[in-house]
Tab-separated table of C-alpha atoms in Angstrom:
chain	number	residue	atom	x	y	z
D	4	TRP	CA	-24.831	-8.767	-6.499
D	5	LEU	CA	-26.648	-9.426	-3.502
D	6	VAL	CA	-27.843	-13.314	-3.295
D	7	GLU	CA	-31.442	-13.151	-1.749
D	8	PRO	CA	-32.036	-15.163	0.415
D	9	PRO	CA	-28.447	-15.689	1.642
D	10	ARG	CA	-27.329	-19.258	0.855
D	11	PRO	CA	-25.597	-21.402	3.468
D	12	LEU	CA	-22.309	-22.161	3.347
D	13	ARG	CA	-20.438	-25.448	4.591
D	14	GLU	CA	-17.916	-24.889	7.227
D	15	ILE	CA	-15.049	-27.569	7.637
D	16	ALA	CA	-12.320	-27.323	10.232
D	17	GLY	CA	-13.857	-23.949	11.232
D	18	LYS	CA	-13.298	-22.271	7.663
D	19	PRO	CA	-16.269	-21.459	5.311
D	20	HIS	CA	-16.276	-23.211	2.217
D	21	HIS	CA	-17.822	-22.229	-1.563
D	22	ASP	CA	-16.228	-24.585	-4.145
D	23	GLY	CA	-13.421	-25.070	-1.902
D	24	PRO	CA	-12.098	-23.019	1.243
D	25	LEU	CA	-12.489	-19.519	1.433
D	26	THR	CA	-9.596	-16.815	2.306
D	27	LEU	CA	-11.063	-13.864	4.561
D	28	LEU	CA	-9.830	-10.581	3.635
D	29	ALA	CA	-11.677	-8.127	5.397
D	30	GLY	CA	-13.804	-8.259	8.463
D	31	PRO	CA	-15.573	-8.790	10.726
D	32	GLU	CA	-18.042	-5.779	10.290
D	33	ARG	CA	-20.935	-6.724	12.587
D	34	ILE	CA	-24.318	-5.608	11.726
D	35	GLU	CA	-26.984	-5.494	14.173
D	36	SER	CA	-30.860	-4.866	13.461
D	37	GLY	CA	-34.206	-5.572	14.631
D	38	TRP	CA	-33.645	-5.248	18.377
D	39	TRP	CA	-36.262	-2.686	18.728
D	40	ASP	CA	-39.030	-4.840	17.122
D	41	GLY	CA	-38.206	-8.165	18.425
D	42	ARG	CA	-36.726	-9.916	14.925
D	43	ASP	CA	-33.091	-9.274	16.355
D	44	ILE	CA	-30.367	-10.278	13.486
D	45	ALA	CA	-26.629	-9.983	14.472
D	46	ARG	CA	-24.043	-10.866	11.762
D	47	ASP	CA	-20.536	-10.408	11.451
D	48	TYR	CA	-19.701	-9.623	7.532
D	49	TYR	CA	-16.520	-10.184	5.748
D	50	VAL	CA	-14.758	-10.084	2.120
D	51	ALA	CA	-13.380	-13.274	1.245
D	52	THR	CA	-12.073	-14.619	-2.014
D	53	ASP	CA	-12.670	-18.344	-3.514
D	54	VAL	CA	-10.230	-20.602	-4.843
D	55	ARG	CA	-10.755	-18.808	-8.271
D	56	GLY	CA	-10.174	-15.369	-6.940
D	57	ALA	CA	-13.551	-14.210	-7.011
D	58	ARG	CA	-14.422	-11.903	-4.326
D	59	LEU	CA	-17.498	-12.764	-2.108
D	60	TRP	CA	-19.712	-11.035	0.688
D	61	ILE	CA	-20.370	-13.534	3.439
D	62	PHE	CA	-21.435	-13.450	6.835
D	63	ARG	CA	-21.577	-15.551	9.988
D	64	GLU	CA	-24.483	-15.415	12.534
D	65	HIS	CA	-23.601	-13.952	16.000
D	66	ALA	CA	-26.199	-16.212	17.747
D	67	ALA	CA	-25.582	-20.091	17.644
D	68	PRO	CA	-25.357	-22.282	15.738
D	69	HIS	CA	-23.026	-19.314	14.168
D	70	GLY	CA	-23.603	-20.675	10.138
D	71	TRP	CA	-21.963	-18.926	7.656
D	72	TYR	CA	-23.934	-17.471	4.623
D	73	LEU	CA	-23.385	-16.077	1.190
D	74	HIS	CA	-25.096	-12.880	0.759
D	75	GLY	CA	-23.345	-11.365	-1.981
D	76	LEU	CA	-20.921	-11.445	-5.090
D	77	PHE	CA	-18.596	-8.684	-6.364
D	78	GLY	CA	-18.474	-7.697	-9.972
């Protein structure tokens, strides 16, 4: 399920958190779009798990300030 709009995640000691620290399982996969129309988006996507074992689709903005976001949940 997509989370729209993506929700910001906290970062503690360089790691994304969502009800606790997340473990990155796969990634990064860079997705870039909008360079042709001036609405540049560059994100590094990851599959992660939370402390309960739920799988999440998260990304980190490539541009500063490099925030982490929750963009989806796996069923």
